Coordinates of C-alpha atoms in Angstrom, one line a residue:
X1 CA 0.1 -0.1 0.1
X2 CA 1.4 3.5 -1.0
X3 CA 1.8 6.1 1.5
X4 CA -0.4 8.5 0.0
X5 CA -3.2 5.7 0.2
X6 CA -2.0 4.8 4.0
X7 CA -2.4 8.5 5.0
X8 CA -5.5 9.6 3.1
X9 CA -8.3 10.1 5.6
X10 CA -10.6 7.1 6.0
X11 CA -10.4 5.2 2.6
X12 CA -11.6 1.6 2.2
X13 CA -12.3 -0.5 5.1
X14 CA -11.7 2.1 7.5
X15 CA -14.4 4.4 5.9
X16 CA -16.7 1.6 6.0
X17 CA -16.2 0.8 9.5
X18 CA -17.0 4.6 10.5
X19 CA -19.7 4.7 8.1
X20 CA -21.2 1.2 9.7
X21 CA -20.6 2.8 13.1
X22 CA -22.4 5.9 12.6
X23 CA -25.3 4.8 10.4
X24 CA -28.5 5.8 12.0
X25 CA -26.7 9.2 13.4
X26 CA -28.4 11.2 10.7
X27 CA -30.9 13.1 12.7
X28 CA -28.1 13.9 15.6
X29 CA -25.8 14.9 13.1
X30 CA -28.2 17.3 11.5
X31 CA -29.0 18.8 14.8
X32 CA -25.3 19.3 15.6
X33 CA -24.8 21.0 12.1
X34 CA -27.8 23.6 13.0
X35 CA -26.2 24.4 16.4
X36 CA -22.6 24.7 14.5
X37 CA -23.9 27.7 12.4
X38 CA -25.2 29.4 15.7
X39 CA -22.1 28.7 17.5
X40 CA -20.1 30.4 14.4
X41 CA -21.6 33.6 15.2
X42 CA -19.0 35.5 16.9
X43 CA -16.1 34.2 14.7
X44 CA -17.9 35.8 11.8
X45 CA -19.1 38.9 13.1
X46 CA -16.5 39.7 16.1
X47 CA -13.7 41.9 13.9
X48 CA -16.7 43.6 12.0
X49 CA -18.6 44.6 15.2
X50 CA -15.2 45.7 16.7
X51 CA -14.4 47.7 13.6
X52 CA -18.1 49.3 13.7
X53 CA -17.9 50.1 17.2
X54 CA -14.8 51.9 16.7
X55 CA -15.4 53.7 13.2
X56 CA -19.0 54.5 13.7
X57 CA -19.0 55.0 17.5
X58 CA -16.0 55.7 19.7
X59 CA -14.0 57.4 17.1
X60 CA -16.9 59.0 15.6
X61 CA -17.9 60.4 19.1
X62 CA -21.1 58.5 19.2
X63 CA -20.2 56.0 22.2
X64 CA -23.8 54.9 22.6
X65 CA -23.5 53.2 19.0
X66 CA -20.2 51.9 20.0
X67 CA -21.7 50.1 23.1
X68 CA -24.5 49.0 21.0
X69 CA -22.1 47.3 18.5
X70 CA -20.4 45.8 21.7
X71 CA -23.8 44.5 23.1
X72 CA -24.5 43.0 20.0
X73 CA -21.3 41.2 19.9
X74 CA -21.8 40.1 23.7
X75 CA -25.2 38.8 22.2
X76 CA -23.6 36.7 19.8
X77 CA -21.5 34.9 22.6
X78 CA -24.3 34.3 24.7
X79 CA -26.1 32.5 21.9
X80 CA -22.8 30.5 21.0
X81 CA -22.8 29.4 24.8
X82 CA -26.6 28.3 24.6
X83 CA -25.6 26.3 21.2
X84 CA -22.7 24.6 22.8
X85 CA -24.8 23.5 25.7
X86 CA -27.2 22.2 23.5
X87 CA -24.9 20.3 21.6
X88 CA -24.4 17.7 24.3
X89 CA -27.3 15.4 23.7
X90 CA -26.8 15.0 19.9
X91 CA -23.1 14.4 20.5
X92 CA -24.1 11.5 23.0
X93 CA -26.8 10.2 20.4
X94 CA -23.8 9.8 18.1
X95 CA -20.9 8.6 20.0
X96 CA -22.5 6.1 22.5
X97 CA -24.4 3.8 19.8
X98 CA -21.2 4.1 17.8
X99 CA -19.2 2.2 20.6
X100 CA -21.7 -0.3 20.8
X101 CA -21.5 -1.0 17.0
X102 CA -17.7 -1.2 17.3
X103 CA -17.6 -3.5 20.1
X104 CA -20.0 -5.9 18.4
X105 CA -17.9 -5.7 15.2
X106 CA -14.7 -6.6 17.2
X107 CA -16.3 -9.3 19.0
X108 CA -18.0 -11.0 15.9
X109 CA -14.7 -10.9 14.2
X110 CA -12.3 -12.1 16.8
X111 CA -14.8 -15.0 17.6
X112 CA -15.2 -15.8 14.0
X113 CA -11.2 -15.8 13.2
X114 CA -10.9 -18.1 16.7
X115 CA -13.6 -20.5 15.1
X116 CA -12.3 -20.4 11.5
X117 CA -8.5 -20.8 12.7
X118 CA -9.1 -23.3 15.7
X119 CA -5.5 -21.9 17.2
X120 CA -4.4 -19.7 19.9
X121 CA -6.6 -16.9 21.1
X122 CA -6.0 -13.6 19.7
X123 CA -4.9 -11.5 22.7
X124 CA -4.5 -8.4 20.6
X125 CA -8.3 -8.4 20.2
X126 CA -8.8 -7.6 23.9
X127 CA -6.9 -4.6 23.1
X128 CA -9.1 -3.8 20.1
X129 CA -12.1 -4.3 22.1
X130 CA -11.0 -2.2 25.2
X131 CA -8.4 0.2 24.6
X132 CA -8.8 0.9 20.6
X133 CA -12.7 0.9 20.7
X134 CA -12.7 3.4 23.4
X135 CA -10.2 5.4 21.8
X136 CA -12.3 5.7 18.8
X137 CA -15.6 6.8 21.0
X138 CA -13.5 9.3 23.0
X139 CA -11.7 10.7 19.7
X140 CA -14.7 10.8 17.8
X141 CA -16.4 12.7 20.6
X142 CA -13.5 15.2 21.3
X143 CA -13.4 15.9 17.1
X144 CA -17.1 16.5 17.0
X145 CA -16.6 19.0 20.1
X146 CA -13.3 20.8 18.9
X147 CA -12.8 19.8 15.1
X148 CA -16.3 20.8 14.1
X149 CA -16.3 24.3 15.7
X150 CA -12.7 24.8 14.5
X151 CA -13.8 24.3 10.9
X152 CA -16.8 26.4 11.4
X153 CA -14.5 28.9 13.2
X154 CA -11.8 29.3 10.3
X155 CA -14.3 29.3 7.5
X156 CA -16.5 32.1 9.3
X157 CA -13.2 33.9 10.2
X158 CA -11.9 34.4 6.6
X159 CA -15.5 35.4 5.6
X160 CA -15.8 37.9 8.1
X161 CA -12.2 39.3 7.3
X162 CA -12.8 39.5 3.7
X163 CA -16.2 41.1 3.9
X164 CA -14.4 43.6 6.5
X165 CA -11.3 44.4 4.7
X166 CA -10.3 42.4 1.4
X167 CA -6.8 44.0 1.3
X168 CA -6.0 42.9 4.9
X169 CA -7.7 39.3 4.1
X170 CA -5.1 38.9 1.3
X171 CA -2.4 39.9 3.8
X172 CA -3.6 37.1 6.2
X173 CA -4.4 34.4 3.3
X174 CA -0.9 34.0 2.1
X175 CA 0.8 33.0 5.1
X176 CA -2.1 31.0 6.5
X177 CA -2.2 28.8 3.2
X178 CA 1.5 28.2 3.4
X179 CA 0.8 27.0 7.1
X180 CA -1.9 24.9 6.3
X181 CA 0.0 23.2 3.2
X182 CA 2.9 22.5 6.0
X183 CA 0.4 21.1 8.1
X184 CA -0.8 18.6 5.8
X185 CA 2.6 17.6 4.8
X186 CA 3.4 17.0 8.4
X187 CA 0.5 15.0 9.3
X188 CA 2.1 12.2 7.1
X189 CA 4.9 11.7 9.6
X190 CA 2.5 12.1 12.6
X191 CA 0.2 9.4 11.2
X192 CA 3.1 7.2 10.1
X193 CA 4.4 7.1 13.6
X194 CA 0.9 6.8 15.2
X195 CA 0.4 3.9 13.2
X196 CA 3.6 2.3 14.5
X197 CA 2.8 3.3 18.2
X198 CA -0.6 1.4 17.9
X199 CA 1.0 -1.7 16.3
X200 CA 3.5 -1.4 19.2
X201 CA 0.8 -1.4 21.8
X202 CA -1.0 -4.4 20.4
X203 CA 2.2 -6.3 20.3
X204 CA 2.4 -5.5 24.2
X205 CA -0.8 -6.9 24.6
X206 CA -0.2 -10.1 22.5
X207 CA 3.0 -10.8 24.1
X208 CA 1.8 -10.2 27.7
X209 CA -1.5 -12.3 27.1
X210 CA 0.8 -15.1 25.6
X211 CA 2.8 -15.0 28.8
X212 CA 0.2 -15.0 31.1
X213 CA -1.6 -17.9 29.5
X214 CA 1.5 -19.9 29.8
X215 CA 2.4 -18.5 33.3
X216 CA 2.6 -22.3 35.0
X217 CA 4.7 -23.7 31.9
X218 CA 7.0 -20.7 32.0
X219 CA 7.6 -21.1 35.9
X220 CA 7.8 -25.1 35.5
X221 CA 10.6 -24.7 32.6
X222 CA 12.7 -22.0 34.2
X223 CA 11.8 -19.6 31.4
X224 CA 10.9 -16.5 33.4
X225 CA 13.9 -14.5 32.0
X226 CA 13.1 -15.4 28.6
X227 CA 9.4 -14.4 29.1
X228 CA 10.4 -11.0 30.7
X229 CA 13.0 -10.4 28.1
X230 CA 9.8 -10.8 25.3
X231 CA 7.4 -8.5 27.0
X232 CA 10.4 -6.1 27.9
X233 CA 11.2 -5.8 24.5
X234 CA 7.8 -5.2 23.2
X235 CA 7.0 -2.7 26.2
X236 CA 10.4 -0.7 25.1
X237 CA 9.2 -0.6 21.5
X238 CA 5.9 1.0 22.6
X239 CA 7.8 3.6 24.5
X240 CA 10.3 4.5 21.8
X241 CA 7.2 4.5 19.3
X242 CA 5.1 6.8 21.8
X243 CA 8.4 9.1 22.0
X244 CA 8.5 9.5 18.0
X245 CA 4.9 10.7 17.9
X246 CA 5.8 13.4 20.4
X247 CA 8.7 14.3 18.2
X248 CA 6.6 14.5 15.4
X249 CA 3.8 16.6 16.9
X250 CA 6.4 19.2 17.9
X251 CA 6.0 20.7 14.2
X252 CA 2.9 22.5 15.4
X253 CA 4.8 25.5 16.8
X254 CA 6.4 26.7 13.6
X255 CA 3.1 26.1 11.6
X256 CA 1.4 28.1 14.3
X257 CA 4.1 31.1 14.2
X258 CA 3.5 30.9 10.3
X259 CA 0.0 30.9 10.0
X260 CA -1.0 32.9 13.0
X261 CA 1.6 35.0 14.5
X262 CA 3.2 36.1 11.4
X263 CA -0.2 37.4 9.7
X264 CA -0.5 39.5 12.9
X265 CA 2.6 41.3 12.4
X266 CA 1.9 41.8 8.7
X267 CA -1.3 43.5 9.5
X268 CA 0.3 45.5 12.0
X269 CA 3.1 46.7 9.8
X270 CA 0.9 47.4 6.9
X271 CA -2.0 48.8 8.7
X272 CA -0.6 52.4 9.2
X273 CA 0.2 52.7 5.4
X274 CA -3.0 51.5 4.3
X275 CA -4.9 53.7 6.8
X276 CA -3.0 56.6 5.4
X277 CA -3.7 55.5 2.0
X278 CA -7.4 55.3 2.7
X279 CA -7.6 51.5 1.9
X280 CA -8.8 50.7 5.3
X281 CA -10.0 52.6 8.3
X282 CA -8.5 52.3 11.6
X283 CA -11.5 50.3 13.1
X284 CA -10.8 47.9 10.1
X285 CA -7.1 47.3 11.2
X286 CA -8.1 46.8 14.9
X287 CA -11.1 44.5 13.6
X288 CA -8.5 42.3 11.4
X289 CA -6.3 42.1 14.2
X290 CA -9.1 40.8 16.4
X291 CA -10.1 38.1 13.7
X292 CA -6.4 37.1 13.8
X293 CA -5.7 37.0 17.7
X294 CA -9.2 36.2 18.6
X295 CA -10.0 33.2 16.2
X296 CA -7.4 32.6 13.8
X297 CA -4.3 31.9 16.1
X298 CA -6.5 29.8 18.6
X299 CA -7.9 27.9 15.7
X300 CA -4.4 27.0 14.4
X301 CA -3.1 26.3 17.8
X302 CA -6.2 23.8 17.9
X303 CA -5.7 22.4 14.9
X304 CA -2.0 21.5 14.9
X305 CA -2.5 20.4 18.7
X306 CA -5.4 18.8 19.9
X307 CA -7.4 18.1 16.5
X308 CA -4.2 16.9 14.8
X309 CA -3.3 14.5 17.4
X310 CA -7.1 13.3 17.6
X311 CA -7.3 13.2 13.8
X312 CA -4.3 11.1 13.5
X313 CA -4.9 8.8 16.1
X314 CA -8.5 8.2 15.0
X315 CA -7.2 7.4 11.4
X316 CA -4.7 5.0 12.5
X317 CA -6.8 2.9 15.1
X318 CA -9.9 3.0 12.6
X319 CA -7.2 1.3 10.1
X320 CA -6.3 -1.3 12.6
X321 CA -9.9 -2.0 13.5
X322 CA -11.1 -2.0 10.0
X323 CA -8.2 -4.8 9.3
X324 CA -9.2 -6.9 12.4
X325 CA -13.4 -6.4 11.7
X326 CA -13.6 -6.7 7.7
X327 CA -16.1 -9.2 7.1
X328 CA -14.8 -12.5 5.4
X329 CA -16.9 -14.8 3.3
X330 CA -14.8 -17.8 3.6
X331 CA -16.1 -20.6 5.7
X332 CA -14.6 -22.2 8.9
X333 CA -10.9 -23.2 8.3
X334 CA -10.6 -21.2 5.2
X335 CA -12.2 -24.0 2.9
X336 CA -14.6 -24.0 0.2
X337 CA -18.2 -24.3 0.3
X338 CA -19.4 -27.9 -0.9
X339 CA -22.8 -29.7 -0.7
X340 CA -24.6 -30.3 2.3
X341 CA -23.6 -33.5 4.5
X342 CA -25.8 -36.6 3.2
X343 CA -27.0 -37.8 6.4
X344 CA -25.2 -37.4 9.8
X345 CA -23.2 -40.7 9.8
X346 CA -19.6 -40.3 11.1
X347 CA -16.7 -42.0 9.9
X348 CA -13.3 -41.6 11.2
X349 CA -10.5 -42.9 8.9
X350 CA -6.9 -43.4 10.4
X351 CA -7.3 -40.1 12.5
X352 CA -4.1 -38.7 14.2
X353 CA -3.6 -35.4 15.9
X354 CA -0.8 -33.6 17.7
X355 CA -0.8 -30.0 19.1
X356 CA 2.5 -28.9 17.4
X357 CA 4.6 -30.3 14.3
X358 CA 7.2 -31.8 16.7
X359 CA 4.8 -32.9 19.6
X360 CA 4.0 -36.6 20.1
X361 CA 0.4 -37.3 18.9
X362 CA -2.7 -37.1 21.4
X363 CA -4.9 -39.3 19.0
X364 CA -3.1 -42.0 16.7
X365 CA -4.5 -43.9 13.7
X366 CA -8.2 -44.0 15.4
X367 CA -10.7 -45.6 13.1
X368 CA -14.3 -45.6 14.2
X369 CA -17.7 -45.7 12.5
X370 CA -20.8 -44.2 14.3
X371 CA -24.2 -44.6 12.6
X372 CA -26.9 -42.2 12.7
X373 CA -28.8 -42.5 16.0
X374 CA -25.9 -44.4 17.8
X375 CA -24.9 -43.8 21.4
X376 CA -21.3 -44.1 21.6
X377 CA -19.4 -43.5 25.2
X378 CA -15.7 -42.6 25.0
X379 CA -13.9 -43.5 27.7
X380 CA -10.1 -43.6 29.0
X381 CA -7.4 -42.8 31.6
X382 CA -6.7 -38.9 32.3
X383 CA -5.0 -37.1 29.5
X384 CA -5.4 -39.7 26.9
X385 CA -7.1 -37.6 24.4
X386 CA -10.9 -38.0 25.0
X387 CA -11.5 -34.1 24.9
X388 CA -9.2 -33.6 22.0
X389 CA -11.3 -36.2 20.0
X390 CA -14.4 -34.6 20.9
X391 CA -13.1 -31.4 19.5
X392 CA -12.0 -33.2 16.7
X393 CA -15.5 -35.0 15.9
X394 CA -17.2 -31.3 16.3
X395 CA -14.8 -29.7 14.0
X396 CA -13.2 -27.7 16.0
X397 CA -9.7 -28.8 15.6
X398 CA -8.3 -29.9 12.4
X399 CA -6.7 -33.5 12.1
X400 CA -2.7 -33.9 11.7
X401 CA -3.5 -36.9 9.8
X402 CA -6.5 -38.7 8.7
X403 CA -9.9 -37.4 8.2
X404 CA -13.4 -37.5 9.8
X405 CA -16.4 -37.5 7.9
X406 CA -19.9 -36.4 8.5
X407 CA -22.6 -37.2 6.2
X408 CA -19.6 -37.7 3.8
X409 CA -18.1 -34.3 4.3
X410 CA -15.0 -33.7 6.4
X411 CA -16.4 -32.0 9.3
X412 CA -13.5 -29.2 9.6
X413 CA -14.4 -28.1 6.3
X414 CA -18.0 -27.2 7.1
X415 CA -18.9 -23.6 7.3
X416 CA -19.4 -21.7 10.4
X417 CA -23.0 -21.8 10.3
X418 CA -23.3 -25.2 9.0
X419 CA -21.3 -26.9 11.7
X420 CA -23.3 -25.7 14.8
X421 CA -26.6 -26.7 12.9
X422 CA -25.0 -30.2 12.7
X423 CA -22.8 -31.0 15.8
X424 CA -23.5 -29.8 19.2
X425 CA -20.7 -29.8 21.4
X426 CA -21.5 -29.3 25.2
X427 CA -18.2 -29.0 27.0
X428 CA -17.7 -29.3 30.9
X429 CA -17.7 -25.6 31.4
X430 CA -21.4 -24.5 30.9
X431 CA -21.5 -21.0 29.6
X432 CA -24.7 -19.4 30.9
X433 CA -25.2 -15.6 29.8
X434 CA -26.4 -12.5 31.8
X435 CA -30.0 -12.2 30.5
X436 CA -33.5 -13.9 31.0
X437 CA -33.3 -17.6 31.4
X438 CA -35.7 -18.1 28.4
X439 CA -33.2 -16.4 26.0
X440 CA -30.4 -18.5 27.3
X441 CA -32.5 -21.6 26.6
X442 CA -33.4 -20.6 23.1
X443 CA -29.7 -19.2 22.3
X444 CA -29.3 -22.1 19.8
X445 CA -33.1 -22.4 18.9
X446 CA -34.3 -18.7 18.8
X447 CA -37.6 -19.4 17.0
X448 CA -38.4 -22.2 19.7
X449 CA -41.9 -22.0 21.0
X450 CA -42.9 -22.1 24.6
X451 CA -44.0 -25.6 24.3
X452 CA -40.5 -26.8 23.1
X453 CA -38.8 -24.6 25.7
X454 CA -40.9 -26.2 28.5
X455 CA -40.2 -29.7 27.0
X456 CA -36.5 -29.0 27.3
X457 CA -36.9 -28.0 31.0
X458 CA -39.0 -31.1 31.9
X459 CA -36.3 -33.1 30.0
X460 CA -33.5 -31.9 31.9
X461 CA -35.2 -32.0 35.3
X462 CA -34.7 -28.3 35.5
X463 CA -38.1 -27.3 36.8
X464 CA -37.2 -26.8 40.7
X465 CA -34.5 -24.3 39.1
X466 CA -36.9 -22.5 37.1
X467 CA -39.2 -22.1 39.7
X468 CA -36.7 -20.9 42.3
X469 CA -35.8 -18.3 39.8
X470 CA -39.4 -17.0 39.4
X471 CA -40.0 -18.5 35.8
X472 CA -38.2 -18.5 32.5
X473 CA -38.4 -14.9 31.9
X474 CA -36.4 -14.3 35.2
X475 CA -33.2 -12.3 34.3
X476 CA -29.8 -13.8 35.2
X477 CA -27.8 -10.7 36.3
X478 CA -24.9 -12.8 37.6
X479 CA -25.2 -16.5 36.6
X480 CA -22.2 -17.4 38.3
X481 CA -23.3 -16.5 41.4
X482 CA -27.0 -17.0 40.9
X483 CA -26.7 -20.6 39.9
X484 CA -24.4 -23.6 41.2
X485 CA -22.2 -25.2 38.9
X486 CA -24.6 -28.2 38.5
X487 CA -27.3 -25.8 37.7
X488 CA -25.7 -24.0 35.0
X489 CA -24.8 -27.4 33.3
X490 CA -28.5 -28.2 33.4
X491 CA -29.3 -25.0 31.6
X492 CA -26.5 -25.7 29.1
X493 CA -27.8 -29.1 28.6
X494 CA -31.5 -27.9 27.8
X495 CA -30.1 -25.3 25.6
X496 CA -28.4 -28.1 23.5
X497 CA -31.3 -30.4 23.9
X498 CA -33.8 -27.7 22.4
X499 CA -31.3 -27.3 19.2
X500 CA -31.7 -28.9 16.0
X501 CA -28.2 -30.3 15.7
X502 CA -28.4 -34.1 14.9
X503 CA -25.2 -35.0 16.6
X504 CA -24.8 -34.1 20.3
X505 CA -21.4 -34.6 22.1
X506 CA -21.4 -34.2 25.9
X507 CA -17.6 -33.9 26.9
X508 CA -18.0 -34.4 30.7
X509 CA -20.8 -32.0 30.7
X510 CA -22.5 -33.5 33.5
X511 CA -19.5 -33.7 35.8
X512 CA -21.1 -31.2 38.4
X513 CA -24.4 -33.3 38.5
X514 CA -25.3 -36.2 41.1
X515 CA -26.0 -39.5 39.7
X516 CA -29.4 -39.2 39.4
X517 CA -29.4 -35.9 37.6
X518 CA -26.8 -37.3 35.1
X519 CA -28.9 -40.1 34.4
X520 CA -31.9 -38.3 33.5
X521 CA -29.8 -35.9 31.2
X522 CA -28.0 -38.7 29.2
X523 CA -31.5 -40.6 29.0
X524 CA -33.0 -37.3 27.7
X525 CA -30.5 -37.2 25.1
X526 CA -30.5 -40.7 24.4
X527 CA -34.4 -40.5 23.5
X528 CA -33.7 -37.3 21.6
X529 CA -33.7 -38.1 17.8
X530 CA -30.2 -38.0 16.4
X531 CA -26.5 -39.3 17.5
X532 CA -25.0 -39.3 20.9
X533 CA -21.4 -39.0 21.9
X534 CA -20.7 -39.2 25.7
X535 CA -17.1 -38.6 27.0
X536 CA -17.6 -40.5 30.1
X537 CA -16.5 -39.8 33.6
X538 CA -18.5 -42.3 35.8
X539 CA -19.3 -45.9 35.1
X540 CA -22.9 -45.5 34.7
X541 CA -22.3 -43.5 31.4
X542 CA -20.5 -46.5 29.8
X543 CA -23.5 -49.1 31.1
X544 CA -25.9 -46.6 29.2
X545 CA -24.2 -46.6 26.0
X546 CA -24.8 -49.0 23.2
X547 CA -21.0 -49.0 22.2
X548 CA -18.0 -47.7 24.1
X549 CA -14.9 -46.3 22.5
X550 CA -11.9 -47.2 24.7
X551 CA -8.7 -44.8 24.4
X552 CA -5.7 -46.6 25.6
X553 CA -2.7 -44.6 24.6
X554 CA -1.5 -45.6 21.3
X555 CA -5.0 -47.3 20.3
X556 CA -8.5 -47.2 20.3
X557 CA -10.7 -50.3 20.7
X558 CA -14.6 -50.1 20.2
X559 CA -17.4 -52.6 21.4
X560 CA -20.1 -53.1 23.8
X561 CA -19.5 -52.8 27.9
X562 CA -19.3 -56.8 28.1
X563 CA -17.1 -57.0 25.2
X564 CA -14.4 -54.7 26.3
X565 CA -14.9 -55.9 30.0
X566 CA -14.0 -59.6 28.7
X567 CA -11.4 -58.7 26.1
X568 CA -9.4 -55.5 27.2
X569 CA -7.6 -55.5 30.7
X570 CA -7.1 -51.8 30.4
X571 CA -11.0 -51.2 30.5
X572 CA -11.6 -53.8 33.4
X573 CA -8.9 -51.8 35.3
X574 CA -10.7 -48.7 34.3
X575 CA -14.0 -49.9 35.3
X576 CA -12.4 -51.3 38.9
X577 CA -11.4 -47.6 39.6
X578 CA -14.9 -46.4 38.7
X579 CA -16.7 -48.8 41.1
X580 CA -13.8 -48.9 43.7
X581 CA -13.0 -52.6 43.4
X582 CA -9.6 -54.0 42.7
X583 CA -8.9 -55.0 39.2
X584 CA -9.4 -58.7 38.3
X585 CA -6.6 -61.1 39.1
X586 CA -3.8 -60.9 36.3
X587 CA -4.9 -57.7 34.8
X588 CA -2.6 -54.6 34.9
X589 CA -3.9 -51.6 37.1
X590 CA -4.5 -48.3 35.2
X591 CA -2.1 -45.6 35.8
X592 CA -4.4 -42.8 36.2
X593 CA -8.2 -42.3 37.3
X594 CA -10.3 -40.8 34.5
X595 CA -11.4 -37.6 33.9
X596 CA -10.0 -34.6 32.0

């Protein structure tokens, strides 16, 4: 991308993002424009009124007339104050909805990329959602309060000066134009350095987020010095970028001297000669000086200081947000769209998965077929890869080798809308959101009618919880405090049961429930049309399944509970741990209790 394209204001994605975030703000913006016209009164008439007060009043021996003109000018300042006060409501009506729209765009894009990439979370996304979105909100609000009146003031000042004394207006306009050109050129350097500062800030968020997320591993491996060095380098780079921005902004001083102080000097130097020649009056020289000192110089100081900083900051941050939130039409994992799955049979062929190119596989050479309507229970010792297999079956992870087909299509190639409609993964961590209980239950089935919601509540045994909360329309302000871990699992289970997904995977999703509640939940899902896959943490789950898949380190064996108990010593040992009995004689003990 060329320098001109990068420094031009709000082109391409940045312009689209700004337009989307301000959509619906037409009414407030029109009210702002109306009040801005009234706000420009003093800048337009100050020099002209002072010149009239002098020429027609005090210098002409008519002090009453002079005071009348001064009173008119004072009235214009009062009107401006009222206009500024009236601007707060329309300004808020523009800025606050814009922030909500930006947060929504950032969250949607971050989650979408996480789902498509199935990799490490984007720590810089937190910086965008907090620091950068708030920056846009504050900067746009500040620009509407400063750049808007500044623009109006500059235009009104030049118009008023030209109407008062065209000769003096020409004297002022030449250095002012040169100053504005110098300002436009200097802004390129400021914006370039601000862009580097924002990127450095994201690097700080990404590096510290990665270090904090791996804190235990860093401490265990003795890599504290290396981690501190990584975060220290990004922090020092951010500090250097901020200093560079400050140096670039220092160009404001000569620009103000050129465009503001030099015109004043020229007016004062040329004024006496022009008065003697009759080209202008004494009052017009004083009025032109007021235009320069009272409006033009403060406007230039504001333009080169506050507004320049805010404008450059807004452009850079919007570019970063636009790059992170620009819609992407690619489906999950960057694959091309194909035909919808033909049925929901699951075929696992030579499946292998490792968490890195040099890591030992967690799942190796697994072969499995799960017919439509099957009830499969996956068991194994802790850390053997049960939850990893669940993520692979749900399409949240891409295999390192082999493939998983759902209805003849690779499950990882399903689009971000197709996959949740086909496979519902219910993890051990139950997510219950702030809002009504009804909205939580209908999250995966927004069109579900009251009868369907009631059926899901009954199926999961959630009735006592609903009654305690005060009904399905009860608002959950803090779900973690208002619901126990088991109750949150019941809500999440009812939500999944209500969905249309024909394949449901329960990844230890009932670990906080008692045995009776767990049996009720699994029986409800088994009776529900479709396929059920259960990651088990109790013997009872294996007994309820039609088939059991044993993950035993380097191999996977599938069969009924009775078949595995008779033929697989590892399964017999696992059952012994579950029911508290010792393993049968001659059979090796399991090395770990189940559960991940």
